[in-house]
């Protein structure tokens, strides 16, 4: 049986589980808020379905409750932070708060956050910056299991490496481009697998490197004990973006890149390079705002393509989903709900 639950009830349930896993009530509430916001935004892959994985990671010691960032270097416009495997919903927000403060002061700030636990939906951080009138760019690598194949390769060699660009649009809602460099997010394959759905060809290769429509190849070990892999979006171009995320998010931050065999640990480690720019300090604010809005208007004047509801700008689908799901509740599939319940039981029985 699937569940439709209000955002508030879901927050309460998730916060209770995260607290049982060792977090303070404040931390648990912040993690729960962030996960439920991902569901509200239409990204179930980065929402409360992550809770069982977080619980396992805490129990294994790969995720450290009540652990914030440690400052490694702070020169003002350059900031290096160690996430110390704390919840990304905490370390990511701390990173942005510190980066925003410094960008306001110096006009720019580059923040290298290394070794955080899963940062969830990266757009959350771009939205924080845009709300303060700042442009932000985020490059992230993912150390958990190498689930994405290089263009021209036949097995998984790196993670779903998300990239995100946030641009404030004056008195309008911001542009928030936030995507995995894999054709689809790994979490979306978990959701599809849990729902018993197939996915279109061109998203996945199986454990032998052959094209497949079965999302299970990247969710459960296959007959030979190996996994299949996701493909990057946009052929060689998406692959290039994924490599850029690994080089900037993984290598430049000091967090580390993929070059080892996967283990069975459940922790998901993210490192993120964030660059913040204050258009006011750049001296272009009035033109920036005017030109950005004029371009958005120009785009929207394009006639609708057949069967399309018209041009949207990145960030709009998430905002529309929030309005709808706040009103109608959040639908959680049966398998995801059962996994969340099982995680809660596991904590009670230890
Ligand atoms: P996606 O394919 O749904 O693309 C989302 C982006 O495209 C958003 O910016 C959205 O506003 C925009 N968009 C969607 N439909 C549009 C339309 N019709 N017109 C214009 N723009 C449109 O997202 P995804 O690649 O599945 O990624 C989902 C989430 O997963 C992201 O929030 C990402 O940060 C997160 N993620 C996190 C990690 C991690 O390790 N922390 C890893 C991978 C992905």
mmCIF file of C-alpha atoms in Angstrom, residues 2 23 36 39 63 70 73 101 125 153 180 209 225 346:
data_model
loop_
_atom_site.group_PDB
_atom_site.id
_atom_site.type_symbol
_atom_site.label_atom_id
_atom_site.label_comp_id
_atom_site.label_asym_id
_atom_site.label_seq_id
_atom_site.Cartn_x
_atom_site.Cartn_y
_atom_site.Cartn_z
ATOM 1 C CA UNK A 2 1.396 3.422 -0.933
ATOM 2 C CA UNK A 23 21.100 13.436 16.181
ATOM 3 C CA UNK A 36 10.863 16.702 2.766
ATOM 4 C CA UNK A 39 10.027 15.563 -2.053
ATOM 5 C CA UNK A 63 27.936 9.151 8.757
ATOM 6 C CA UNK A 70 35.731 22.286 10.367
ATOM 7 C CA UNK A 73 41.551 27.583 5.568
ATOM 8 C CA UNK A 101 28.790 36.195 4.292
ATOM 9 C CA UNK A 125 22.177 25.768 -1.757
ATOM 10 C CA UNK A 153 33.359 2.849 -21.527
ATOM 11 C CA UNK A 180 22.939 15.092 -12.154
ATOM 12 C CA UNK A 209 27.985 -3.309 -20.719
ATOM 13 C CA UNK A 225 27.560 -10.029 -8.373
ATOM 14 C CA UNK A 346 16.127 -1.410 13.180
#
